[in-house]
């Protein structure tokens, strides 16, 4: 039997440390990383009202649970869960039902917003009629709906389930694409958009590898419905993911290294522009352009 440092049976191997972990020590380790990320970046303050974006996948389920536990232990902030239902039969309906049960179990109010109500069509209906690269659209639509609804619910922060893998990928994707604006907006607590109309995005899981979150969810026996979106099309992210996983395998610790390097770079590149963000003349939401990206894409679909 392979043992953890504490003498119990090991269930997990952290390759970058060369150390085996038992269930209990792995869970402690995951929680420690969560609290450290929250603490160091001052993600949560007294009086915050936090909307947690939940999809029903492992990341957002673990995020909701850890935030709830923190609230129980320390108090001082409010929590609500919000889901965007794109309307994908056999995929999103199942995952939202699963997370709904978890919200109920832990006593977190759960709000669901559907594409059908917000946009006038479900993603299934849209994809029936048009061949589009839906990921681009969904990225914009989801962000817009989450921000707007979080604000309407009186939340000043929006917690998202991005893990270490997601963050390392995003650093490289924006680097490869040369997208300076998006590159500047990464990090556990970007705070780039200093505007009351935005719920500040916080990423309490961004230093925890995907594998450890998955292990945590299994040990905790969370009921998780995780499928794959049938319309998924993000080639660049998929390629970068493959590349980063390969690097991690050959050079353990690569993902954390990429994210740490980004954090060292961040203060140098994130000078606030001082530019005031305008208002979309169609929908009245904040936008740096005359018409926001959401309205632009919606218009494109309707024509
Ligand atoms: Zn142990
Ligand atoms: Zn707009």
PDB file of C-alpha atoms and ligand atoms in Angstrom:
ATOM      1  CA  UNK A   1       0.000   0.000   0.000  1.00  0.00           C
ATOM      2  CA  UNK A   2       1.247   3.441  -0.893  1.00  0.00           C
ATOM      3  CA  UNK A   3       0.882   5.783   2.036  1.00  0.00           C
ATOM      4  CA  UNK A   4       0.247   9.476   2.489  1.00  0.00           C
ATOM      5  CA  UNK A   5       2.668  11.362   4.758  1.00  0.00           C
ATOM      6  CA  UNK A   6       0.097  10.953   7.551  1.00  0.00           C
ATOM      7  CA  UNK A   7       0.155   7.168   7.312  1.00  0.00           C
ATOM      8  CA  UNK A   8      -3.254   6.706   5.666  1.00  0.00           C
ATOM      9  CA  UNK A   9      -3.835   5.079   2.291  1.00  0.00           C
ATOM     10  CA  UNK A  10      -2.865   7.356  -0.592  1.00  0.00           C
ATOM     11  CA  UNK A  11      -5.404   8.120  -3.330  1.00  0.00           C
ATOM     12  CA  UNK A  12      -3.691  10.921  -5.215  1.00  0.00           C
ATOM     13  CA  UNK A  13      -0.210  11.795  -6.445  1.00  0.00           C
ATOM     14  CA  UNK A  14       0.822  15.423  -6.853  1.00  0.00           C
ATOM     15  CA  UNK A  15       3.458  15.094  -9.533  1.00  0.00           C
ATOM     16  CA  UNK A  16       4.959  18.543  -9.132  1.00  0.00           C
ATOM     17  CA  UNK A  17       5.672  17.787  -5.455  1.00  0.00           C
ATOM     18  CA  UNK A  18       6.400  14.098  -5.890  1.00  0.00           C
ATOM     19  CA  UNK A  19       4.068  13.465  -2.929  1.00  0.00           C
ATOM     20  CA  UNK A  20       1.191  11.072  -2.291  1.00  0.00           C
ATOM     21  CA  UNK A  21      -2.000  12.208  -0.603  1.00  0.00           C
ATOM     22  CA  UNK A  22      -4.796  10.427   1.262  1.00  0.00           C
ATOM     23  CA  UNK A  23      -8.402  11.629   0.868  1.00  0.00           C
ATOM     24  CA  UNK A  24      -8.308  13.834   3.948  1.00  0.00           C
ATOM     25  CA  UNK A  25      -4.937  15.460   3.187  1.00  0.00           C
ATOM     26  CA  UNK A  26      -5.908  16.083  -0.453  1.00  0.00           C
ATOM     27  CA  UNK A  27      -9.140  17.790   0.603  1.00  0.00           C
ATOM     28  CA  UNK A  28      -7.220  19.886   3.140  1.00  0.00           C
ATOM     29  CA  UNK A  29      -4.783  20.813   0.377  1.00  0.00           C
ATOM     30  CA  UNK A  30      -7.533  21.908  -2.009  1.00  0.00           C
ATOM     31  CA  UNK A  31      -9.232  23.961   0.703  1.00  0.00           C
ATOM     32  CA  UNK A  32      -5.919  25.530   1.668  1.00  0.00           C
ATOM     33  CA  UNK A  33      -5.343  26.687  -1.925  1.00  0.00           C
ATOM     34  CA  UNK A  34      -8.879  28.083  -2.041  1.00  0.00           C
ATOM     35  CA  UNK A  35      -8.464  30.087   1.183  1.00  0.00           C
ATOM     36  CA  UNK A  36      -5.010  31.272   0.150  1.00  0.00           C
ATOM     37  CA  UNK A  37      -6.291  32.545  -3.217  1.00  0.00           C
ATOM     38  CA  UNK A  38      -9.242  34.288  -1.563  1.00  0.00           C
ATOM     39  CA  UNK A  39      -7.042  35.798   1.163  1.00  0.00           C
ATOM     40  CA  UNK A  40      -4.058  36.936  -0.888  1.00  0.00           C
ATOM     41  CA  UNK A  41      -6.188  38.588  -3.545  1.00  0.00           C
ATOM     42  CA  UNK A  42      -8.792  39.933  -1.113  1.00  0.00           C
ATOM     43  CA  UNK A  43     -11.524  38.337  -3.198  1.00  0.00           C
ATOM     44  CA  UNK A  44     -14.169  38.534  -0.486  1.00  0.00           C
ATOM     45  CA  UNK A  45     -14.847  41.373   1.903  1.00  0.00           C
ATOM     46  CA  UNK A  46     -17.355  42.004   4.635  1.00  0.00           C
ATOM     47  CA  UNK A  47     -20.717  43.076   3.194  1.00  0.00           C
ATOM     48  CA  UNK A  48     -20.168  41.496  -0.215  1.00  0.00           C
ATOM     49  CA  UNK A  49     -23.089  39.963  -2.024  1.00  0.00           C
ATOM     50  CA  UNK A  50     -21.685  37.314  -4.307  1.00  0.00           C
ATOM     51  CA  UNK A  51     -23.381  35.712  -7.280  1.00  0.00           C
ATOM     52  CA  UNK A  52     -21.872  32.316  -8.083  1.00  0.00           C
ATOM     53  CA  UNK A  53     -22.117  31.303 -11.716  1.00  0.00           C
ATOM     54  CA  UNK A  54     -23.052  27.616 -11.624  1.00  0.00           C
ATOM     55  CA  UNK A  55     -23.350  25.251 -14.576  1.00  0.00           C
ATOM     56  CA  UNK A  56     -23.589  21.953 -12.721  1.00  0.00           C
ATOM     57  CA  UNK A  57     -20.081  20.857 -13.708  1.00  0.00           C
ATOM     58  CA  UNK A  58     -17.384  19.889 -11.215  1.00  0.00           C
ATOM     59  CA  UNK A  59     -15.731  23.295 -10.995  1.00  0.00           C
ATOM     60  CA  UNK A  60     -18.798  25.367 -10.241  1.00  0.00           C
ATOM     61  CA  UNK A  61     -20.204  22.732  -7.870  1.00  0.00           C
ATOM     62  CA  UNK A  62     -16.980  22.652  -5.836  1.00  0.00           C
ATOM     63  CA  UNK A  63     -16.815  26.458  -5.942  1.00  0.00           C
ATOM     64  CA  UNK A  64     -20.341  26.794  -4.572  1.00  0.00           C
ATOM     65  CA  UNK A  65     -19.612  24.293  -1.817  1.00  0.00           C
ATOM     66  CA  UNK A  66     -16.336  25.926  -0.739  1.00  0.00           C
ATOM     67  CA  UNK A  67     -17.910  29.392  -0.683  1.00  0.00           C
ATOM     68  CA  UNK A  68     -20.812  28.076   1.369  1.00  0.00           C
ATOM     69  CA  UNK A  69     -18.411  26.460   3.854  1.00  0.00           C
ATOM     70  CA  UNK A  70     -16.448  29.681   4.103  1.00  0.00           C
ATOM     71  CA  UNK A  71     -19.644  31.614   4.729  1.00  0.00           C
ATOM     72  CA  UNK A  72     -20.611  29.194   7.514  1.00  0.00           C
ATOM     73  CA  UNK A  73     -17.195  29.507   9.114  1.00  0.00           C
ATOM     74  CA  UNK A  74     -16.567  33.209   8.766  1.00  0.00           C
ATOM     75  CA  UNK A  75     -19.839  34.854   7.749  1.00  0.00           C
ATOM     76  CA  UNK A  76     -20.055  38.477   6.641  1.00  0.00           C
ATOM     77  CA  UNK A  77     -21.140  37.945   3.037  1.00  0.00           C
ATOM     78  CA  UNK A  78     -24.182  36.774   1.095  1.00  0.00           C
ATOM     79  CA  UNK A  79     -24.388  34.118  -1.618  1.00  0.00           C
ATOM     80  CA  UNK A  80     -26.754  33.468  -4.519  1.00  0.00           C
ATOM     81  CA  UNK A  81     -26.303  31.013  -7.366  1.00  0.00           C
ATOM     82  CA  UNK A  82     -27.123  31.870 -10.977  1.00  0.00           C
ATOM     83  CA  UNK A  83     -27.281  29.629 -14.039  1.00  0.00           C
ATOM     84  CA  UNK A  84     -27.623  30.397 -17.706  1.00  0.00           C
ATOM     85  CA  UNK A  85     -29.653  27.786 -19.523  1.00  0.00           C
ATOM     86  CA  UNK A  86     -28.772  27.905 -23.219  1.00  0.00           C
ATOM     87  CA  UNK A  87     -31.484  25.380 -24.016  1.00  0.00           C
ATOM     88  CA  UNK A  88     -29.479  22.320 -25.064  1.00  0.00           C
ATOM     89  CA  UNK A  89     -31.593  19.219 -24.602  1.00  0.00           C
ATOM     90  CA  UNK A  90     -29.851  16.287 -23.008  1.00  0.00           C
ATOM     91  CA  UNK A  91     -26.979  18.431 -21.786  1.00  0.00           C
ATOM     92  CA  UNK A  92     -27.747  21.667 -19.998  1.00  0.00           C
ATOM     93  CA  UNK A  93     -31.193  20.661 -18.726  1.00  0.00           C
ATOM     94  CA  UNK A  94     -29.596  17.766 -16.833  1.00  0.00           C
ATOM     95  CA  UNK A  95     -26.701  19.744 -15.400  1.00  0.00           C
ATOM     96  CA  UNK A  96     -28.946  22.565 -14.182  1.00  0.00           C
ATOM     97  CA  UNK A  97     -31.246  20.106 -12.476  1.00  0.00           C
ATOM     98  CA  UNK A  98     -28.241  18.575 -10.697  1.00  0.00           C
ATOM     99  CA  UNK A  99     -26.881  21.905  -9.462  1.00  0.00           C
ATOM    100  CA  UNK A 100     -30.388  22.969  -8.447  1.00  0.00           C
ATOM    101  CA  UNK A 101     -30.509  20.069  -6.001  1.00  0.00           C
ATOM    102  CA  UNK A 102     -27.114  20.976  -4.558  1.00  0.00           C
ATOM    103  CA  UNK A 103     -28.176  24.624  -4.090  1.00  0.00           C
ATOM    104  CA  UNK A 104     -31.265  23.434  -2.268  1.00  0.00           C
ATOM    105  CA  UNK A 105     -29.252  21.114  -0.038  1.00  0.00           C
ATOM    106  CA  UNK A 106     -26.934  23.935   1.058  1.00  0.00           C
ATOM    107  CA  UNK A 107     -29.638  26.583   1.251  1.00  0.00           C
ATOM    108  CA  UNK A 108     -28.337  28.858  -1.517  1.00  0.00           C
ATOM    109  CA  UNK A 109     -31.028  30.657  -3.574  1.00  0.00           C
ATOM    110  CA  UNK A 110     -30.760  29.563  -7.215  1.00  0.00           C
ATOM    111  CA  UNK A 111     -31.818  31.707 -10.184  1.00  0.00           C
ATOM    112  CA  UNK A 112     -31.998  30.321 -13.711  1.00  0.00           C
ATOM    113  CA  UNK A 113     -32.015  32.523 -16.814  1.00  0.00           C
ATOM    114  CA  UNK A 114     -32.828  30.978 -20.158  1.00  0.00           C
ATOM    115  CA  UNK A 115     -31.720  31.974 -23.657  1.00  0.00           C
ATOM    116  CA  UNK A 116     -35.352  31.565 -24.626  1.00  0.00           C
ATOM    117  CA  UNK A 117     -36.452  34.343 -22.254  1.00  0.00           C
ATOM    118  CA  UNK A 118     -33.416  36.576 -22.574  1.00  0.00           C
ATOM    119  CA  UNK A 119     -32.695  36.267 -26.309  1.00  0.00           C
ATOM    120  CA  UNK A 120     -35.951  34.923 -27.706  1.00  0.00           C
ATOM    121  CA  UNK A 121     -34.577  31.542 -28.838  1.00  0.00           C
ATOM    122  CA  UNK A 122     -32.833  28.516 -27.365  1.00  0.00           C
ATOM    123  CA  UNK A 123     -29.432  27.434 -28.654  1.00  0.00           C
ATOM    124  CA  UNK A 124     -31.025  24.258 -30.070  1.00  0.00           C
ATOM    125  CA  UNK A 125     -33.467  26.373 -32.097  1.00  0.00           C
ATOM    126  CA  UNK A 126     -30.707  28.674 -33.290  1.00  0.00           C
ATOM    127  CA  UNK A 127     -28.369  25.856 -34.353  1.00  0.00           C
ATOM    128  CA  UNK A 128     -31.204  24.194 -36.256  1.00  0.00           C
ATOM    129  CA  UNK A 129     -31.479  27.247 -38.477  1.00  0.00           C
ATOM    130  CA  UNK A 130     -27.933  28.587 -38.691  1.00  0.00           C
ATOM    131  CA  UNK A 131     -24.486  27.130 -38.978  1.00  0.00           C
ATOM    132  CA  UNK A 132     -22.524  29.406 -36.697  1.00  0.00           C
ATOM    133  CA  UNK A 133     -19.476  29.007 -34.492  1.00  0.00           C
ATOM    134  CA  UNK A 134     -21.664  29.045 -31.419  1.00  0.00           C
ATOM    135  CA  UNK A 135     -18.848  29.244 -28.822  1.00  0.00           C
ATOM    136  CA  UNK A 136     -18.058  32.825 -29.806  1.00  0.00           C
ATOM    137  CA  UNK A 137     -21.697  33.771 -29.384  1.00  0.00           C
ATOM    138  CA  UNK A 138     -22.255  31.838 -26.173  1.00  0.00           C
ATOM    139  CA  UNK A 139     -19.160  33.361 -24.577  1.00  0.00           C
ATOM    140  CA  UNK A 140     -20.547  36.858 -25.151  1.00  0.00           C
ATOM    141  CA  UNK A 141     -24.163  36.002 -24.319  1.00  0.00           C
ATOM    142  CA  UNK A 142     -23.302  34.135 -21.131  1.00  0.00           C
ATOM    143  CA  UNK A 143     -21.001  36.858 -19.797  1.00  0.00           C
ATOM    144  CA  UNK A 144     -23.590  39.532 -20.572  1.00  0.00           C
ATOM    145  CA  UNK A 145     -26.493  37.687 -18.926  1.00  0.00           C
ATOM    146  CA  UNK A 146     -24.444  36.733 -15.847  1.00  0.00           C
ATOM    147  CA  UNK A 147     -23.251  40.302 -15.311  1.00  0.00           C
ATOM    148  CA  UNK A 148     -26.641  41.879 -15.861  1.00  0.00           C
ATOM    149  CA  UNK A 149     -28.491  39.436 -13.619  1.00  0.00           C
ATOM    150  CA  UNK A 150     -25.846  39.545 -10.879  1.00  0.00           C
ATOM    151  CA  UNK A 151     -26.232  43.311 -10.788  1.00  0.00           C
ATOM    152  CA  UNK A 152     -30.038  43.131 -10.826  1.00  0.00           C
ATOM    153  CA  UNK A 153     -29.868  40.752  -7.858  1.00  0.00           C
ATOM    154  CA  UNK A 154     -27.840  43.392  -6.009  1.00  0.00           C
ATOM    155  CA  UNK A 155     -24.543  41.475  -6.185  1.00  0.00           C
ATOM    156  CA  UNK A 156     -21.263  43.393  -6.310  1.00  0.00           C
ATOM    157  CA  UNK A 157     -19.236  40.300  -7.223  1.00  0.00           C
ATOM    158  CA  UNK A 158     -19.541  37.393  -9.606  1.00  0.00           C
ATOM    159  CA  UNK A 159     -17.616  34.244  -8.661  1.00  0.00           C
ATOM    160  CA  UNK A 160     -16.703  31.934 -11.526  1.00  0.00           C
ATOM    161  CA  UNK A 161     -15.309  28.388 -11.434  1.00  0.00           C
ATOM    162  CA  UNK A 162     -12.162  28.916 -13.529  1.00  0.00           C
ATOM    163  CA  UNK A 163      -9.464  26.486 -12.400  1.00  0.00           C
ATOM    164  CA  UNK A 164      -5.690  26.474 -12.839  1.00  0.00           C
ATOM    165  CA  UNK A 165      -5.916  24.689 -16.191  1.00  0.00           C
ATOM    166  CA  UNK A 166      -8.430  27.230 -17.563  1.00  0.00           C
ATOM    167  CA  UNK A 167      -6.322  30.144 -16.391  1.00  0.00           C
ATOM    168  CA  UNK A 168      -3.039  28.780 -17.829  1.00  0.00           C
ATOM    169  CA  UNK A 169      -4.827  28.143 -21.140  1.00  0.00           C
ATOM    170  CA  UNK A 170      -6.301  31.648 -21.188  1.00  0.00           C
ATOM    171  CA  UNK A 171      -2.885  33.214 -20.593  1.00  0.00           C
ATOM    172  CA  UNK A 172      -1.477  31.351 -23.600  1.00  0.00           C
ATOM    173  CA  UNK A 173      -4.523  31.830 -25.845  1.00  0.00           C
ATOM    174  CA  UNK A 174      -4.490  35.598 -25.444  1.00  0.00           C
ATOM    175  CA  UNK A 175      -0.720  35.625 -25.826  1.00  0.00           C
ATOM    176  CA  UNK A 176      -0.902  33.656 -29.076  1.00  0.00           C
ATOM    177  CA  UNK A 177      -3.754  35.796 -30.382  1.00  0.00           C
ATOM    178  CA  UNK A 178      -2.014  38.984 -29.320  1.00  0.00           C
ATOM    179  CA  UNK A 179      -5.172  40.077 -27.535  1.00  0.00           C
ATOM    180  CA  UNK A 180      -3.776  42.631 -25.094  1.00  0.00           C
ATOM    181  CA  UNK A 181      -7.140  43.744 -23.740  1.00  0.00           C
ATOM    182  CA  UNK A 182      -8.212  40.247 -22.750  1.00  0.00           C
ATOM    183  CA  UNK A 183      -4.689  39.427 -21.568  1.00  0.00           C
ATOM    184  CA  UNK A 184      -4.862  42.326 -19.118  1.00  0.00           C
ATOM    185  CA  UNK A 185      -8.162  41.090 -17.742  1.00  0.00           C
ATOM    186  CA  UNK A 186      -6.928  37.732 -16.440  1.00  0.00           C
ATOM    187  CA  UNK A 187      -5.997  36.986 -12.843  1.00  0.00           C
ATOM    188  CA  UNK A 188      -7.895  35.971  -9.705  1.00  0.00           C
ATOM    189  CA  UNK A 189      -9.413  39.434  -9.352  1.00  0.00           C
ATOM    190  CA  UNK A 190      -8.918  41.503 -12.509  1.00  0.00           C
ATOM    191  CA  UNK A 191     -10.616  44.728 -11.296  1.00  0.00           C
ATOM    192  CA  UNK A 192      -9.837  46.331 -14.640  1.00  0.00           C
ATOM    193  CA  UNK A 193     -13.330  47.586 -15.230  1.00  0.00           C
ATOM    194  CA  UNK A 194     -13.789  50.116 -12.486  1.00  0.00           C
ATOM    195  CA  UNK A 195     -17.465  50.683 -13.117  1.00  0.00           C
ATOM    196  CA  UNK A 196     -20.357  50.119 -10.736  1.00  0.00           C
ATOM    197  CA  UNK A 197     -22.380  48.536 -13.513  1.00  0.00           C
ATOM    198  CA  UNK A 198     -20.029  45.542 -13.578  1.00  0.00           C
ATOM    199  CA  UNK A 199     -20.110  42.865 -10.910  1.00  0.00           C
ATOM    200  CA  UNK A 200     -16.387  42.261 -10.302  1.00  0.00           C
ATOM    201  CA  UNK A 201     -15.383  38.793 -11.413  1.00  0.00           C
ATOM    202  CA  UNK A 202     -13.510  36.709  -8.849  1.00  0.00           C
ATOM    203  CA  UNK A 203     -11.862  33.308  -9.419  1.00  0.00           C
ATOM    204  CA  UNK A 204     -11.313  31.535  -6.097  1.00  0.00           C
ATOM    205  CA  UNK A 205     -10.318  28.239  -7.798  1.00  0.00           C
ATOM    206  CA  UNK A 206      -7.773  29.618 -10.197  1.00  0.00           C
ATOM    207  CA  UNK A 207      -4.799  28.050  -8.392  1.00  0.00           C
ATOM    208  CA  UNK A 208      -6.317  24.575  -8.128  1.00  0.00           C
ATOM    209  CA  UNK A 209      -5.659  22.078 -10.960  1.00  0.00           C
ATOM    210  CA  UNK A 210      -8.674  20.616 -12.729  1.00  0.00           C
ATOM    211  CA  UNK A 211      -7.635  17.117 -11.620  1.00  0.00           C
ATOM    212  CA  UNK A 212      -7.674  18.054  -7.949  1.00  0.00           C
ATOM    213  CA  UNK A 213     -11.100  19.669  -8.239  1.00  0.00           C
ATOM    214  CA  UNK A 214     -12.359  16.510  -9.926  1.00  0.00           C
ATOM    215  CA  UNK A 215     -10.838  14.356  -7.159  1.00  0.00           C
ATOM    216  CA  UNK A 216     -12.395  16.622  -4.523  1.00  0.00           C
ATOM    217  CA  UNK A 217     -15.832  16.324  -6.166  1.00  0.00           C
ATOM    218  CA  UNK A 218     -15.517  12.532  -6.240  1.00  0.00           C
ATOM    219  CA  UNK A 219     -14.405  12.278  -2.596  1.00  0.00           C
ATOM    220  CA  UNK A 220     -17.302  14.538  -1.580  1.00  0.00           C
ATOM    221  CA  UNK A 221     -19.674  12.429  -3.712  1.00  0.00           C
ATOM    222  CA  UNK A 222     -21.271  15.435  -5.369  1.00  0.00           C
ATOM    223  CA  UNK A 223     -23.902  14.443  -7.920  1.00  0.00           C
ATOM    224  CA  UNK A 224     -22.531  15.937 -11.077  1.00  0.00           C
ATOM    225  CA  UNK A 225     -23.984  15.899 -14.555  1.00  0.00           C
ATOM    226  CA  UNK A 226     -21.211  16.714 -16.923  1.00  0.00           C
ATOM    227  CA  UNK A 227     -21.546  16.188 -20.600  1.00  0.00           C
ATOM    228  CA  UNK A 228     -20.056  17.924 -23.575  1.00  0.00           C
ATOM    229  CA  UNK A 229     -21.807  20.681 -25.416  1.00  0.00           C
ATOM    230  CA  UNK A 230     -22.739  19.186 -28.799  1.00  0.00           C
ATOM    231  CA  UNK A 231     -21.970  22.485 -30.522  1.00  0.00           C
ATOM    232  CA  UNK A 232     -18.552  23.013 -28.965  1.00  0.00           C
ATOM    233  CA  UNK A 233     -16.125  24.369 -31.520  1.00  0.00           C
ATOM    234  CA  UNK A 234     -13.270  26.185 -29.758  1.00  0.00           C
ATOM    235  CA  UNK A 235     -10.327  24.792 -31.709  1.00  0.00           C
ATOM    236  CA  UNK A 236      -7.720  27.133 -30.308  1.00  0.00           C
ATOM    237  CA  UNK A 237      -8.556  26.320 -26.695  1.00  0.00           C
ATOM    238  CA  UNK A 238      -8.559  22.604 -27.446  1.00  0.00           C
ATOM    239  CA  UNK A 239      -5.142  22.756 -29.096  1.00  0.00           C
ATOM    240  CA  UNK A 240      -3.662  24.857 -26.307  1.00  0.00           C
ATOM    241  CA  UNK A 241      -5.146  22.502 -23.730  1.00  0.00           C
ATOM    242  CA  UNK A 242      -3.481  19.522 -25.398  1.00  0.00           C
ATOM    243  CA  UNK A 243      -0.195  21.377 -25.535  1.00  0.00           C
ATOM    244  CA  UNK A 244      -0.284  22.532 -21.897  1.00  0.00           C
ATOM    245  CA  UNK A 245      -1.224  19.042 -20.679  1.00  0.00           C
ATOM    246  CA  UNK A 246       1.703  17.600 -22.596  1.00  0.00           C
ATOM    247  CA  UNK A 247       4.054  20.166 -21.058  1.00  0.00           C
ATOM    248  CA  UNK A 248       2.654  19.491 -17.584  1.00  0.00           C
ATOM    249  CA  UNK A 249       3.297  15.805 -18.065  1.00  0.00           C
ATOM    250  CA  UNK A 250       6.899  16.296 -19.107  1.00  0.00           C
ATOM    251  CA  UNK A 251       7.588  19.216 -16.780  1.00  0.00           C
ATOM    252  CA  UNK A 252       5.321  18.949 -13.716  1.00  0.00           C
ATOM    253  CA  UNK A 253       4.348  22.335 -12.343  1.00  0.00           C
ATOM    254  CA  UNK A 254       4.141  24.039 -15.749  1.00  0.00           C
ATOM    255  CA  UNK A 255       0.527  25.190 -15.315  1.00  0.00           C
ATOM    256  CA  UNK A 256       1.204  26.835 -11.966  1.00  0.00           C
ATOM    257  CA  UNK A 257       4.364  28.343 -13.419  1.00  0.00           C
ATOM    258  CA  UNK A 258       2.465  29.969 -16.304  1.00  0.00           C
ATOM    259  CA  UNK A 259      -0.093  31.448 -13.920  1.00  0.00           C
ATOM    260  CA  UNK A 260       2.554  32.633 -11.428  1.00  0.00           C
ATOM    261  CA  UNK A 261       4.498  34.284 -14.224  1.00  0.00           C
ATOM    262  CA  UNK A 262       1.321  36.020 -15.365  1.00  0.00           C
ATOM    263  CA  UNK A 263       0.798  37.330 -11.810  1.00  0.00           C
ATOM    264  CA  UNK A 264       4.302  38.798 -11.797  1.00  0.00           C
ATOM    265  CA  UNK A 265       3.664  40.416 -15.148  1.00  0.00           C
ATOM    266  CA  UNK A 266       0.228  41.734 -14.263  1.00  0.00           C
ATOM    267  CA  UNK A 267       1.162  44.852 -12.232  1.00  0.00           C
ATOM    268  CA  UNK A 268       3.290  46.034 -15.152  1.00  0.00           C
ATOM    269  CA  UNK A 269       0.605  45.706 -17.808  1.00  0.00           C
ATOM    270  CA  UNK A 270      -2.581  46.553 -15.961  1.00  0.00           C
ATOM    271  CA  UNK A 271      -2.348  50.296 -15.574  1.00  0.00           C
ATOM    272  CA  UNK A 272      -5.879  51.575 -15.407  1.00  0.00           C
ATOM    273  CA  UNK A 273      -6.681  53.408 -18.599  1.00  0.00           C
ATOM    274  CA  UNK A 274      -8.851  55.972 -16.844  1.00  0.00           C
ATOM    275  CA  UNK A 275     -11.187  55.684 -19.779  1.00  0.00           C
ATOM    276  CA  UNK A 276     -14.842  55.909 -18.830  1.00  0.00           C
ATOM    277  CA  UNK A 277     -16.921  53.075 -20.194  1.00  0.00           C
ATOM    278  CA  UNK A 278     -19.875  54.257 -22.215  1.00  0.00           C
ATOM    279  CA  UNK A 279     -23.361  52.893 -22.612  1.00  0.00           C
ATOM    280  CA  UNK A 280     -24.744  50.719 -25.379  1.00  0.00           C
ATOM    281  CA  UNK A 281     -27.326  52.781 -27.244  1.00  0.00           C
ATOM    282  CA  UNK A 282     -29.478  49.722 -27.874  1.00  0.00           C
ATOM    283  CA  UNK A 283     -29.719  47.977 -24.504  1.00  0.00           C
ATOM    284  CA  UNK A 284     -28.318  50.503 -22.027  1.00  0.00           C
ATOM    285  CA  UNK A 285     -25.704  48.119 -20.634  1.00  0.00           C
ATOM    286  CA  UNK A 286     -22.097  49.286 -20.218  1.00  0.00           C
ATOM    287  CA  UNK A 287     -20.055  49.158 -23.409  1.00  0.00           C
ATOM    288  CA  UNK A 288     -16.887  50.692 -24.798  1.00  0.00           C
ATOM    289  CA  UNK A 289     -18.441  50.701 -28.269  1.00  0.00           C
ATOM    290  CA  UNK A 290     -21.557  52.508 -29.480  1.00  0.00           C
ATOM    291  CA  UNK A 291     -23.392  49.191 -29.682  1.00  0.00           C
ATOM    292  CA  UNK A 292     -22.237  46.422 -27.332  1.00  0.00           C
ATOM    293  CA  UNK A 293     -20.953  43.047 -28.534  1.00  0.00           C
ATOM    294  CA  UNK A 294     -24.086  41.318 -27.238  1.00  0.00           C
ATOM    295  CA  UNK A 295     -26.436  43.525 -29.255  1.00  0.00           C
ATOM    296  CA  UNK A 296     -24.168  43.286 -32.284  1.00  0.00           C
ATOM    297  CA  UNK A 297     -24.176  39.477 -32.308  1.00  0.00           C
ATOM    298  CA  UNK A 298     -27.887  39.316 -31.587  1.00  0.00           C
ATOM    299  CA  UNK A 299     -28.543  41.601 -34.525  1.00  0.00           C
ATOM    300  CA  UNK A 300     -26.315  39.454 -36.726  1.00  0.00           C
ATOM    301  CA  UNK A 301     -28.343  36.367 -35.823  1.00  0.00           C
ATOM    302  CA  UNK A 302     -31.682  38.031 -36.450  1.00  0.00           C
ATOM    303  CA  UNK A 303     -30.708  39.197 -39.935  1.00  0.00           C
TER     304      UNK A 303
HETATM  305 ZN1  LIG B   1      -2.880  11.991   4.669  1.00  0.00          ZN
HETATM  306 ZN1  LIG B   2     -26.222  46.367 -25.966  1.00  0.00          ZN
END
